[in-house]
Short mmCIF file of C-alpha atoms in Angstrom, two decimals:
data_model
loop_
_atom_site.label_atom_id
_atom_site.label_comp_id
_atom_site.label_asym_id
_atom_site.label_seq_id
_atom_site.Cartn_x
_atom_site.Cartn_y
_atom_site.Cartn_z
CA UNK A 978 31.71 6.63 -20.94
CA UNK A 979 31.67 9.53 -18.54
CA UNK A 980 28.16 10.79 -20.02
CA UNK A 981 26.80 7.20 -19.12
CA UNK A 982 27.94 7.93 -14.86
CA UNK A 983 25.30 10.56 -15.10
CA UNK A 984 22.02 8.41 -15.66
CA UNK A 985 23.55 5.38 -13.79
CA UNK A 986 24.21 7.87 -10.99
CA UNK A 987 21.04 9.06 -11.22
CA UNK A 988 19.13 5.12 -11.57
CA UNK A 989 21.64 4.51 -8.15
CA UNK A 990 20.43 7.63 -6.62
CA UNK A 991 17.07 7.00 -7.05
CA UNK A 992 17.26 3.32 -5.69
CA UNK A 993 19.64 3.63 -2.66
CA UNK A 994 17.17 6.75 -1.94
CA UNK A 995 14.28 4.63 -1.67
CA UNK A 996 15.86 1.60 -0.05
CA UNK A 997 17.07 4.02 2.82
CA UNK A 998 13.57 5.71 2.94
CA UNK A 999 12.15 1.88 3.64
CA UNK A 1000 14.01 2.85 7.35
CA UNK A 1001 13.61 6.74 7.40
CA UNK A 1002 10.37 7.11 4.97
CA UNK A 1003 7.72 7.65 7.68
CA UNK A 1004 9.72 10.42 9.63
CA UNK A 1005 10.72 12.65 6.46
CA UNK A 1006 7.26 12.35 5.05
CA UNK A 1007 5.81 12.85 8.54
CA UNK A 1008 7.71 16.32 8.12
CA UNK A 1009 6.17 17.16 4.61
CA UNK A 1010 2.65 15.80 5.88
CA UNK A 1011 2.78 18.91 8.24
CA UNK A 1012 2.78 21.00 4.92
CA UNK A 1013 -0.12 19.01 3.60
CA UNK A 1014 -3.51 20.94 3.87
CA UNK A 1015 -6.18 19.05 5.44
CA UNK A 1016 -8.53 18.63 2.58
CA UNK A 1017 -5.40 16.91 0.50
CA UNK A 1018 -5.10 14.84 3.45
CA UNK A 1019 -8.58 13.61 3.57
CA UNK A 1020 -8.05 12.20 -0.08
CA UNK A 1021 -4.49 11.26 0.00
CA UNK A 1022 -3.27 10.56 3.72
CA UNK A 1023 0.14 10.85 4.95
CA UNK A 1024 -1.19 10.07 8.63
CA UNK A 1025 -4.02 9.53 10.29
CA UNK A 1026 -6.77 7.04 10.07
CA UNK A 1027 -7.15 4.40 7.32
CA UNK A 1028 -10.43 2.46 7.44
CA UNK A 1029 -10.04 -1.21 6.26
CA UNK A 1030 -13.43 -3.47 5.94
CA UNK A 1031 -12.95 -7.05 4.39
CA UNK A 1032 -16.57 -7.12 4.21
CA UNK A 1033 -18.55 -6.16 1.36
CA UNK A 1034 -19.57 -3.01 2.94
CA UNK A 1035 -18.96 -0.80 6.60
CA UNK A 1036 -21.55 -2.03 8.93
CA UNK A 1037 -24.24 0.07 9.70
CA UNK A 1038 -25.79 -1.16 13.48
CA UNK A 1039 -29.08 0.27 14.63
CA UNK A 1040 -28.52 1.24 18.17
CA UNK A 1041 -31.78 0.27 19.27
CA UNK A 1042 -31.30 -3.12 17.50
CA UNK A 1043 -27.64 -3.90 18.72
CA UNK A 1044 -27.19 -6.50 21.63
CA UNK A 1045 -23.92 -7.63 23.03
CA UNK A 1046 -23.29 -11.26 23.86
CA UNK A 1047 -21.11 -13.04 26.47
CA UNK A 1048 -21.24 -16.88 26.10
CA UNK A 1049 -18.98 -19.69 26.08
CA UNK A 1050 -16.86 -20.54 29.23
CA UNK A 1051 -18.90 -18.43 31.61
CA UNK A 1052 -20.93 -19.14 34.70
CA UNK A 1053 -24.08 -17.02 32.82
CA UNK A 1054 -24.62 -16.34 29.65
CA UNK A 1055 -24.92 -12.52 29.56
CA UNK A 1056 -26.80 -10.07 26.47
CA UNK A 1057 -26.26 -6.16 26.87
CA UNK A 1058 -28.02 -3.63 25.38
CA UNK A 1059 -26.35 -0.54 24.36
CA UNK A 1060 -27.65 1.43 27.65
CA UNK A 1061 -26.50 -1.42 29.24
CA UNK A 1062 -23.04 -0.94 28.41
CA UNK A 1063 -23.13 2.75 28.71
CA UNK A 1064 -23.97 2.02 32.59
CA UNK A 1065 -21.22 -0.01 33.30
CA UNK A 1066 -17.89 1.33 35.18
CA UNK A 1067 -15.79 3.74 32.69
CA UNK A 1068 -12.48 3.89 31.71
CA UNK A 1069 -10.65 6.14 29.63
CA UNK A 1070 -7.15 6.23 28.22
CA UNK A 1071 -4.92 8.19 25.38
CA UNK A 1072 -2.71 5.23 23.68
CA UNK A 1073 -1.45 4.86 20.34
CA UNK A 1074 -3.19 2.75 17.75
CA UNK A 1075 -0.07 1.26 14.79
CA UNK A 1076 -1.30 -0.73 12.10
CA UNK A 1077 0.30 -3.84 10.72
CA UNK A 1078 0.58 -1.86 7.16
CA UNK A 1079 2.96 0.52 8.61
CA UNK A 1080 0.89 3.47 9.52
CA UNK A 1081 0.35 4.29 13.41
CA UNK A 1082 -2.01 7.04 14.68
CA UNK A 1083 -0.60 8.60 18.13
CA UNK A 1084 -2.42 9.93 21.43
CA UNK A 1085 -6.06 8.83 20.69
CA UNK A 1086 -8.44 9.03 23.28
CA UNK A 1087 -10.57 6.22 24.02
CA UNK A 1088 -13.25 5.92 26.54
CA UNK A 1089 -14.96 2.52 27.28
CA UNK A 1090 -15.11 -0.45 29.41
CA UNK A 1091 -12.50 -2.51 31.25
CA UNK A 1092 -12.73 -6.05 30.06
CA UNK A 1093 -12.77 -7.50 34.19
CA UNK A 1094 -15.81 -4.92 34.33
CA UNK A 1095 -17.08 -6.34 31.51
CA UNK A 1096 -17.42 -9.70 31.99
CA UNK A 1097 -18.01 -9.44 35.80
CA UNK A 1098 -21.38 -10.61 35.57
CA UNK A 1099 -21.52 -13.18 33.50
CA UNK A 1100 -18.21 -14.42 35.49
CA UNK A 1101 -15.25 -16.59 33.88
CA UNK A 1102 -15.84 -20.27 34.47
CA UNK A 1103 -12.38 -22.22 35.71
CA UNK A 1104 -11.48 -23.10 32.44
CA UNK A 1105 -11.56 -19.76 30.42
CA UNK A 1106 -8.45 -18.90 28.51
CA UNK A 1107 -9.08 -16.86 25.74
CA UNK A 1108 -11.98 -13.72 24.63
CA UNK A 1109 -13.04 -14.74 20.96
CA UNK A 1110 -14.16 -11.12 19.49
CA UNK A 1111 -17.02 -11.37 16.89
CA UNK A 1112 -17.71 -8.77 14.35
CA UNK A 1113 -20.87 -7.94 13.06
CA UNK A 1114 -18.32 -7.89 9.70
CA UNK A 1115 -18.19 -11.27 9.25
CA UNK A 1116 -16.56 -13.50 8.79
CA UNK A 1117 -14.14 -11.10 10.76
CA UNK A 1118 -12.91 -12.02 14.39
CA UNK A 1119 -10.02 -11.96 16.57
CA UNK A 1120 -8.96 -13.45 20.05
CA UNK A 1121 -7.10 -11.77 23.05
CA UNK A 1122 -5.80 -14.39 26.15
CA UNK A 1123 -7.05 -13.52 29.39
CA UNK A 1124 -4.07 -11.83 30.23
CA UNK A 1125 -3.88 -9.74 27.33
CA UNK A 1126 -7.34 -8.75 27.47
CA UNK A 1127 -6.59 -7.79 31.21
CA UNK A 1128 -3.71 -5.99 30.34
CA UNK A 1129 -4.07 -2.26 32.00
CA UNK A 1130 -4.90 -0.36 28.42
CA UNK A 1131 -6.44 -2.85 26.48
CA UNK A 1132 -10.87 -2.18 26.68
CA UNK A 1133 -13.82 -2.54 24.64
CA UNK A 1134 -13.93 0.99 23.42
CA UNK A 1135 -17.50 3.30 22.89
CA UNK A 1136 -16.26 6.60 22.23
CA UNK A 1137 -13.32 8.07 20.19
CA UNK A 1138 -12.13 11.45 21.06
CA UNK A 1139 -15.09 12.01 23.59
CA UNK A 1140 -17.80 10.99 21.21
CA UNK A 1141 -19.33 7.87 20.72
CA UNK A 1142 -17.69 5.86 17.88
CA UNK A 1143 -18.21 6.54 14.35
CA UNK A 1144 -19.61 3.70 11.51
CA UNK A 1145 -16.04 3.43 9.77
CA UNK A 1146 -14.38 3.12 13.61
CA UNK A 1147 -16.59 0.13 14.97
CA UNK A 1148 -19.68 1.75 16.21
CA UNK A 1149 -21.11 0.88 18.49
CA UNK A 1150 -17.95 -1.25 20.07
CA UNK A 1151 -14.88 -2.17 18.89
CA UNK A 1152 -11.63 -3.78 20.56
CA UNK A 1153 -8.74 -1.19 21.78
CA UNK A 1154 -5.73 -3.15 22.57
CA UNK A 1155 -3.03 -0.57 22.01
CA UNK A 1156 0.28 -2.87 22.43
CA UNK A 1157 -0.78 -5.05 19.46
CA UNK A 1158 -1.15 -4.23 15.84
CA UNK A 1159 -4.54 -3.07 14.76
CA UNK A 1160 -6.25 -6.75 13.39
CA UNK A 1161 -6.28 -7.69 16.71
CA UNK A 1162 -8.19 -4.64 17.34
CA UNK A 1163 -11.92 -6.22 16.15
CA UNK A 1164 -14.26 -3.58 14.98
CA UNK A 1165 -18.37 -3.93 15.24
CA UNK A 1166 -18.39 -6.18 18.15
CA UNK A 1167 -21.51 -8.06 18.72
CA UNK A 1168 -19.84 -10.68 20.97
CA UNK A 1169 -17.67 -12.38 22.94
CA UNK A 1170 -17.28 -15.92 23.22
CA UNK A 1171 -15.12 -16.86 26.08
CA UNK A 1172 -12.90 -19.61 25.01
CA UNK A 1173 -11.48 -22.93 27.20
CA UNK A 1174 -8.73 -22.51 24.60
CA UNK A 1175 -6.24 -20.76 22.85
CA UNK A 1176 -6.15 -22.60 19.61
CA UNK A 1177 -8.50 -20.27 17.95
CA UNK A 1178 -7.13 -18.56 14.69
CA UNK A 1179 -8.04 -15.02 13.51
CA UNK A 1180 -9.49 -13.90 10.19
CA UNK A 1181 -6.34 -11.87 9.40
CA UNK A 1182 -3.76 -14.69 11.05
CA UNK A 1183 -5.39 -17.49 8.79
CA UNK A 1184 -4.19 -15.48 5.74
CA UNK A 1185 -0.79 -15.41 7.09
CA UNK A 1186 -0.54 -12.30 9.29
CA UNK A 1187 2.08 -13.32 12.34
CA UNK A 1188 -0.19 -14.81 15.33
CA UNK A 1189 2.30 -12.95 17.42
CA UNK A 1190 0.77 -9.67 17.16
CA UNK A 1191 2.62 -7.30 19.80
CA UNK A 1192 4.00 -4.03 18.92
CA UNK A 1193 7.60 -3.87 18.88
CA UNK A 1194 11.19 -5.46 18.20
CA UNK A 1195 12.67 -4.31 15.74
CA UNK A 1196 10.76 -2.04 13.84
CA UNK A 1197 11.42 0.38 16.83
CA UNK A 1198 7.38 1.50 17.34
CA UNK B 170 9.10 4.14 -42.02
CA UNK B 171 12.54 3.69 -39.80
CA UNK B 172 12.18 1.03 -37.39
CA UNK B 173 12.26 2.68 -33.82
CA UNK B 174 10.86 -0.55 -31.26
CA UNK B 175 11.69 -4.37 -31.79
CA UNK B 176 9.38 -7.16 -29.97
CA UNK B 177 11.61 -7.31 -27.14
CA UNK B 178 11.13 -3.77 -26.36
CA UNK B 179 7.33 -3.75 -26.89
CA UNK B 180 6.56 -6.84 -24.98
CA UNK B 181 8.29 -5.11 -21.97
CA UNK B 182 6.88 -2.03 -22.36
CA UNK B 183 3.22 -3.51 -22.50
CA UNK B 184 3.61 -6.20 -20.00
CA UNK B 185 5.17 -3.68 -17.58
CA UNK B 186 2.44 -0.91 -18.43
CA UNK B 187 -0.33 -3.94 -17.62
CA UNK B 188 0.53 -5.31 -14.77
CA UNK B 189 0.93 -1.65 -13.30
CA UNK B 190 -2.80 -0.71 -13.96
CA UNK B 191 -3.85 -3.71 -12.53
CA UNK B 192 -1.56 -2.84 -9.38
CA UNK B 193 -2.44 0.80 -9.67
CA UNK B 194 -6.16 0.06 -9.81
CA UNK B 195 -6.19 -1.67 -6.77
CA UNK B 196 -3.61 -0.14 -5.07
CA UNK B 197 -5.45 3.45 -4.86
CA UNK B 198 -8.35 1.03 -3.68
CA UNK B 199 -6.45 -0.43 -1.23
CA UNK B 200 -4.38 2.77 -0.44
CA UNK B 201 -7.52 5.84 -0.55
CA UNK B 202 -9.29 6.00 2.21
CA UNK B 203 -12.67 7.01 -0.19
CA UNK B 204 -12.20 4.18 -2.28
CA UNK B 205 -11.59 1.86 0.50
CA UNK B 206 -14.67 2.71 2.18
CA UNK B 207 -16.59 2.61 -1.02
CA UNK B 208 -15.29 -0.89 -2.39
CA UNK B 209 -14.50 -2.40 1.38
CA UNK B 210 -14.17 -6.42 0.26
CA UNK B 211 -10.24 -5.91 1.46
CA UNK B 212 -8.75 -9.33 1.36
CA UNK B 213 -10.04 -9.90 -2.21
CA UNK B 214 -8.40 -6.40 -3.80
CA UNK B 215 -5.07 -7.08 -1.58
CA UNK B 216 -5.41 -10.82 -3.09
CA UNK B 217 -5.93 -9.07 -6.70
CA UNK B 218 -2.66 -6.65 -5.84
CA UNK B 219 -0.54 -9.49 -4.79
CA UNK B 220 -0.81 -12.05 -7.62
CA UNK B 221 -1.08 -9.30 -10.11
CA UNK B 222 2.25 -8.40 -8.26
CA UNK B 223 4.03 -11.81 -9.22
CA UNK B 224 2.35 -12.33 -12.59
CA UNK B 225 4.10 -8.76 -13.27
CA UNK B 226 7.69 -10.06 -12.06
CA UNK B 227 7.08 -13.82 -13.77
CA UNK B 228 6.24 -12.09 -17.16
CA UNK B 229 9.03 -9.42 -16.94
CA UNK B 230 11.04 -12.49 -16.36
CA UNK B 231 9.74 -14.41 -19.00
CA UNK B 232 10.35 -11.42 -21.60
CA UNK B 233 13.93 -11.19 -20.53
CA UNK B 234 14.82 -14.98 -20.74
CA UNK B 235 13.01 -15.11 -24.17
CA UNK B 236 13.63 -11.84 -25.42
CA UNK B 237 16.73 -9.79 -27.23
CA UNK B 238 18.80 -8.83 -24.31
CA UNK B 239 21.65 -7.62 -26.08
CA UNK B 240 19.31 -5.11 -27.99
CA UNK B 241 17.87 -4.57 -24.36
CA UNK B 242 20.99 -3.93 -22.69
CA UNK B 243 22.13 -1.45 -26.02
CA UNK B 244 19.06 0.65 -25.22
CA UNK B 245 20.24 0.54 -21.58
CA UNK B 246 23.57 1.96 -22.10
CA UNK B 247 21.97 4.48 -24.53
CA UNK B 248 19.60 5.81 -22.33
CA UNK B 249 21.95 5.86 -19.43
CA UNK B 250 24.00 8.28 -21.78
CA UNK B 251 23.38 11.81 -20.97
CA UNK B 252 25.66 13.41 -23.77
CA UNK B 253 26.04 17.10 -23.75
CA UNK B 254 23.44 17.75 -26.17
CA UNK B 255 21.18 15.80 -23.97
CA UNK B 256 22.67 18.18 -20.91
CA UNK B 257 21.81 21.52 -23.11
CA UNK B 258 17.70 19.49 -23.96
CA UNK B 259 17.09 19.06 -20.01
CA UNK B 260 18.16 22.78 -19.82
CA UNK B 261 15.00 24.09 -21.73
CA UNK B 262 17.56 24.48 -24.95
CA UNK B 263 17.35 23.53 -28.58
CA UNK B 264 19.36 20.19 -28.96
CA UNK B 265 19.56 17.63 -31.36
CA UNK B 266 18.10 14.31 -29.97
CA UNK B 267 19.07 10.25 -30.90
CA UNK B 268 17.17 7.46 -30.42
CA UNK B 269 15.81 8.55 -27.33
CA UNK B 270 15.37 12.25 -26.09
CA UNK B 271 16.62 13.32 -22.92
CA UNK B 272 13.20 13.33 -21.70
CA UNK B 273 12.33 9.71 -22.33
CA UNK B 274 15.43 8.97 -20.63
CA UNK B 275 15.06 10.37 -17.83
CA UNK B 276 11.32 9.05 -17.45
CA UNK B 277 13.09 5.62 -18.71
CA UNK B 278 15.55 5.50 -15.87
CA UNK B 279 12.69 6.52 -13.43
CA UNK B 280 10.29 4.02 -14.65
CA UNK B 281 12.39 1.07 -13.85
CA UNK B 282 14.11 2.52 -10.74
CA UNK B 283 10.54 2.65 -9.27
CA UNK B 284 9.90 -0.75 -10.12
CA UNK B 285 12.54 -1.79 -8.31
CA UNK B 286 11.93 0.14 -4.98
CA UNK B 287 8.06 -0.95 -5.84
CA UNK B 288 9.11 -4.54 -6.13
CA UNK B 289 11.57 -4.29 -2.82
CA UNK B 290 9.26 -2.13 -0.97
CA UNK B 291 6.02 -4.69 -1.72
CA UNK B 292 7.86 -7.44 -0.79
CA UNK B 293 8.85 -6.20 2.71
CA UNK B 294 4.75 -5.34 3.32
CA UNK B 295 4.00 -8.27 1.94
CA UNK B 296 6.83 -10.07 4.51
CA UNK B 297 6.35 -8.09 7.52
CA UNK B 298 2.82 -8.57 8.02
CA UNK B 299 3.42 -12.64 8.59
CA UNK B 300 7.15 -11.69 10.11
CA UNK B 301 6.85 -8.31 12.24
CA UNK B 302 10.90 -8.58 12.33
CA UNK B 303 10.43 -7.09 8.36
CA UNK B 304 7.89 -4.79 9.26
CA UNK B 305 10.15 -1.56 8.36
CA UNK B 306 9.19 2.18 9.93
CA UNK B 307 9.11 3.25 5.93
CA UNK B 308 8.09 0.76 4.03
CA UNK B 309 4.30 1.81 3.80
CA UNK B 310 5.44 5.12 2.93
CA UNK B 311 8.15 4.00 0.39
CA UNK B 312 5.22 2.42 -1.08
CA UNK B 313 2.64 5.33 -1.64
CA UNK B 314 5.21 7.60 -2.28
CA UNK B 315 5.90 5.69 -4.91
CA UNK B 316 2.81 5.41 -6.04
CA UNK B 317 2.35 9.33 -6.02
CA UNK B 318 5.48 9.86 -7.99
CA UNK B 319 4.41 7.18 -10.52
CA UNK B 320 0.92 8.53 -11.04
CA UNK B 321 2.64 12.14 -11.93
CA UNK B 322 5.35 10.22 -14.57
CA UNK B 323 2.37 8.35 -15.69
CA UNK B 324 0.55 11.38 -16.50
CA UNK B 325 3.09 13.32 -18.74
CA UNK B 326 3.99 10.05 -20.33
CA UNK B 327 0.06 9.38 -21.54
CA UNK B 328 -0.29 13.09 -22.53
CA UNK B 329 2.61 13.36 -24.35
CA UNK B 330 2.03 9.40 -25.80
CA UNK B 331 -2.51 10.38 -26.45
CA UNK B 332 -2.62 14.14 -26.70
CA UNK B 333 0.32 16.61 -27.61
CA UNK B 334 0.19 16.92 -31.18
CA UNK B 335 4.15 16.93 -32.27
CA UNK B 336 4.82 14.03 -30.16
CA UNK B 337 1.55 11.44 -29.63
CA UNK B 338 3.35 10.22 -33.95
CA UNK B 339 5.65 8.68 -31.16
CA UNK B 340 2.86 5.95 -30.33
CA UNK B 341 3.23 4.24 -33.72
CA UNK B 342 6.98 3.19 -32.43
CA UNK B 343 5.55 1.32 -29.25
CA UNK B 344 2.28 -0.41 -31.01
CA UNK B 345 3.58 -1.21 -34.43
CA UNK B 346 7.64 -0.09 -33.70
CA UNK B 347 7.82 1.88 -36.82
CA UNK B 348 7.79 5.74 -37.25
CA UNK B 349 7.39 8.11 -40.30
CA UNK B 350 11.12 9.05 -40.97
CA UNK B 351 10.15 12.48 -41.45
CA UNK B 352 9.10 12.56 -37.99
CA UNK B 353 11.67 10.98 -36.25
CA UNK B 354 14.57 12.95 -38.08
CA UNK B 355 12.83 16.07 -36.92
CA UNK B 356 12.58 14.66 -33.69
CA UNK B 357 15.54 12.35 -33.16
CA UNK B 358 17.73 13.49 -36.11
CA UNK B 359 21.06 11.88 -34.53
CA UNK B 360 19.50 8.61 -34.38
CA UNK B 361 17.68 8.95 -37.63
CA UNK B 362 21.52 10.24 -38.96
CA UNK B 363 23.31 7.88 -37.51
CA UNK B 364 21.57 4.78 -38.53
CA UNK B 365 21.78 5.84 -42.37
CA UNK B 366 25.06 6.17 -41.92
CA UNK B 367 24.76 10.41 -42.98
#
C-alpha cells in the first residue's frame, strides 16, 4: 500500500499543479519567458504577439490601391485614400492590447486617428449608433457604439511602434480599442459603415464569443 | 508469446493516442505563430480542435463503459505502485521490472494526468471566450505548457516504441498484445515470474 502513495502522490501533484497554474500560469511562465532567447520565442511564444487570420490567407493591400469608406448613417458619404488619412489630426497612445485566448501584450505604442477626427467630415447623421468595422478579411467585422468608439484610447491605428503597420498587424488600418478584448479590435479596415443600430453581430460573437467584450471582472487584467 | 495488453487496454491506448494527433496537429496550428500565419483559415482548425476534443472524451467514455474496468483499474493500482525495486530503476540502477517498468509508469501516470489538466484547461478556453467570468489569467498557458511537456513525453515514448532496439519488441504488446516471453522475462522478469507462478 505505502508504495502505491508515491505515484498517486505524484498523479495528485501533477493535477492540483496544473489546476492552480490555470490562476498563477501566466505570471510563473512570464518569469521563465525572461530566460527564453528570442529566436525560441519567435517559434514558440511565451508572450508577445500572436497573429490570428480566419481567412484563407493574411491580406496583402496595395497602398496605392487601398481606399477607406465611410457610409451608412452619415450626412456624406466619405472615401480616403491612404495620404488622405495620413493628413488627418494624429494621435498617439501606449495601451495594452489582451486577447480573448488569454495572452495580453503590454505598453504598445500606437499612433493613428481619433475616431471624432475621423468621421468629422462625412458627419454622423441624428440617428447613428454604432461604427460597423469591415475587413478586407472577410467575412471578418466587428462593431464599436458611438461611445465606445469615442472612448479617449480607442483609434483607428496606422503605425505600431512608430512605423506604419505591418501585413500580419492590419496594414494599412486596423481598430485599437484597448479596454476590450482583441476581436473587437478589426484588422485590414477598408470601411466603416455607420450604423442607426446596435443589433449588428460580429464574426467572432456569432460563433459564441461573449458580445460583452470589455476587459476586466474577474480575470483581474 | 505471454499475453501483455487485452482489448480494453489497446482500445484506450489507440483512441487516446488518435484523438491527440488530431488535437496536436491543430493545436501547434492554432498555437505557432509560423503555422498560423501559413494555414490562417482560424475558425475552421479551432472548429477541427474542438470536436476532435469531444469525440476524444465521448470515445474514452465509450471504452470505459464497454470495456474491462476491473482489468483497467488492476493496471491502475499497479502502475501507481512504485515498489523499491522500481525506486532503485528510476535511480539509474539495475532492477528487476513487472508488468510495467518504472519508466512506463511514470510516463503512464503523466499521460493521463495531462489529459486531465488538458481536458479542464480546454474547457475553461473553450468557456471563457463566450463567458469572460471563466476567462482564467493561466489557462492559455496551462494549455501550451501542456502541450510542450506532452510533445517531449511523446517523443521518448515513439523512440523508445519505433527506434531503440531492446525495447521497440515492446510494440507487439500494444498492436497485437502479445510479446515473445523471452523478451519480456528479460525485460519484465517479475511479471513474466509471477504470472507462471515461478
Amino acid at each position: 500500500m505505502q508504495d502505491r502513495t508515491i505515484g498517486r502522490a505524484a498523479f495528485l501533484g501533477v493535477v492540483g499543479a496544473g489546476v492552480a497554474g490555470l490562476f498563477v500560469g501566466r505570471d510563473a511562465l512570464g518569469l521563465l519567458g525572461r530566460l527564453v532567447p528570442d529566436s525560441v520565442e519567435a517559434i514558440v511564444p511565451t508572450s508577445g504577439w500572436r497573429i490570428y487570420t480566419i481567412g484563407n490567407s493574411i491580406p496583402r493591400i496595395d497602398p496605392a490601391a487601398y481606399r477607406l469608406t465611410i457610409t451608412g448613417a452619415v450626412e456624406r458619404p466619405v472615401t480616403y485614400t491612404l495620404d488622405d488619412l495620413r493628413a488627418l489630426p494624429r494621435a498617439e497612445q501606449v495601451s495594452d492590447f489582451h486577447c480573448v485566448t488569454g495572452w495580453s501584450v503590454y505598453d504598445v505604442h500606437w499612433t493613428g486617428i481619433r475616431f471624432r477626427d475621423l468621421l468629422a467630415e462625412a458627419g454622423l447623421r441624428f440617428d447613428a449608433k454604432a461604427l460597423r468595422f469591415v475587413s478586407d478579411e472577410v467575412p471578418y467585422d466587428d462593431t464599436l457604439s458611438l461611445p465606445q468608439a469615442f472612448a479617449s484610447d480607442a483609434m483607428l491605428a496606422l503605425d505600431l511602434d512608430g512605423k506604419p503597420l505591418s501585413a500580419p498587424h492590419g496594414y494599412p488600418a486596423r481598430v485599437v480599442m484597448p479596454q476590450m478584448y482583441g476581436y473587437k479590435s478589426v484588422k485590414w479596415v477598408t470601411g466603416i459603415e455607420v450604423q442607426p443600430h446596435l443589433d449588428h453581430v460580429g464574426y467572432w460573437e456569432q460563433r459564441g464569443y461573449d458580445e460583452d467584450a470589455w476587459v476586466g471582472g474577474s480575470n483581474g487584467l | 508469446m505471454v499475453r501483455r495488453f487485452g482489448v480494453t487496454e489497446r482500445a484506450l491506448h489507440w483512441v487516446h493516442a488518435s484523438g491527440f494527433l488530431v488535437m496536436l496537429a491543430t493545436g501547434l496550428i492554432l498555437y505557432l505563430p509560423v503555422l498560423s500565419a501559413a494555414i490562417a483559415r482560424r475558425n475552421l482548425v479551432k472548429n477541427v480542435h474542438i470536436f476532435a476534443a469531444v469525440g476524444w472524451a465521448l470515445a474514452i467514455a465509450l471504452v470505459l463503459v464497454l470495456g474491462d474496468r476491473r482489468r483497467l483499474a488492476a493496471d491502475w493500482r499497479e502502475i501507481e505502485a512504485f515498489d523499491a525495486d522500481d525506486r532503485r530503476w528510476l535511480r539509474g540502477r539495475r532492477a528487476r521490472q513487472g508488468r510495467f517498468n518504472a519508466g512506463q509508469k511514470v510516463n503512464a501516470i503523466l499521460t493521463v494526468a495531462f489529459a486531465v489538466l488538458f481536458a479542464v484547461s480546454g474547457f475553461f478556453l473553450w468557456l471563457g471566450e463566450r463567458d469572460h467570468r471563466f476567462l482564467f489569467d493561466g489557462t492559455g498557458t496551462v494549455h501550451e505548457t501542456l502541450t510542450l511537456a506532452s510533445i517531449a513525453l511523446l517523443t521518448g515514448h515513439l523512440y523508445l516504441a519505433l527506434i531503440h532496439p531492446s525495447t521497440r519488441h515492446a510494440l507487439r504488446g500494444i498492436t497485437a498484445g502479445d510479446v515473445s516471453e523471452d523478451w519480456a522475462r528479460e525485460h519484465h522478469p517479475k511479471w513474466v515470474e509471477g504470472e507462471r507462478g515461478l
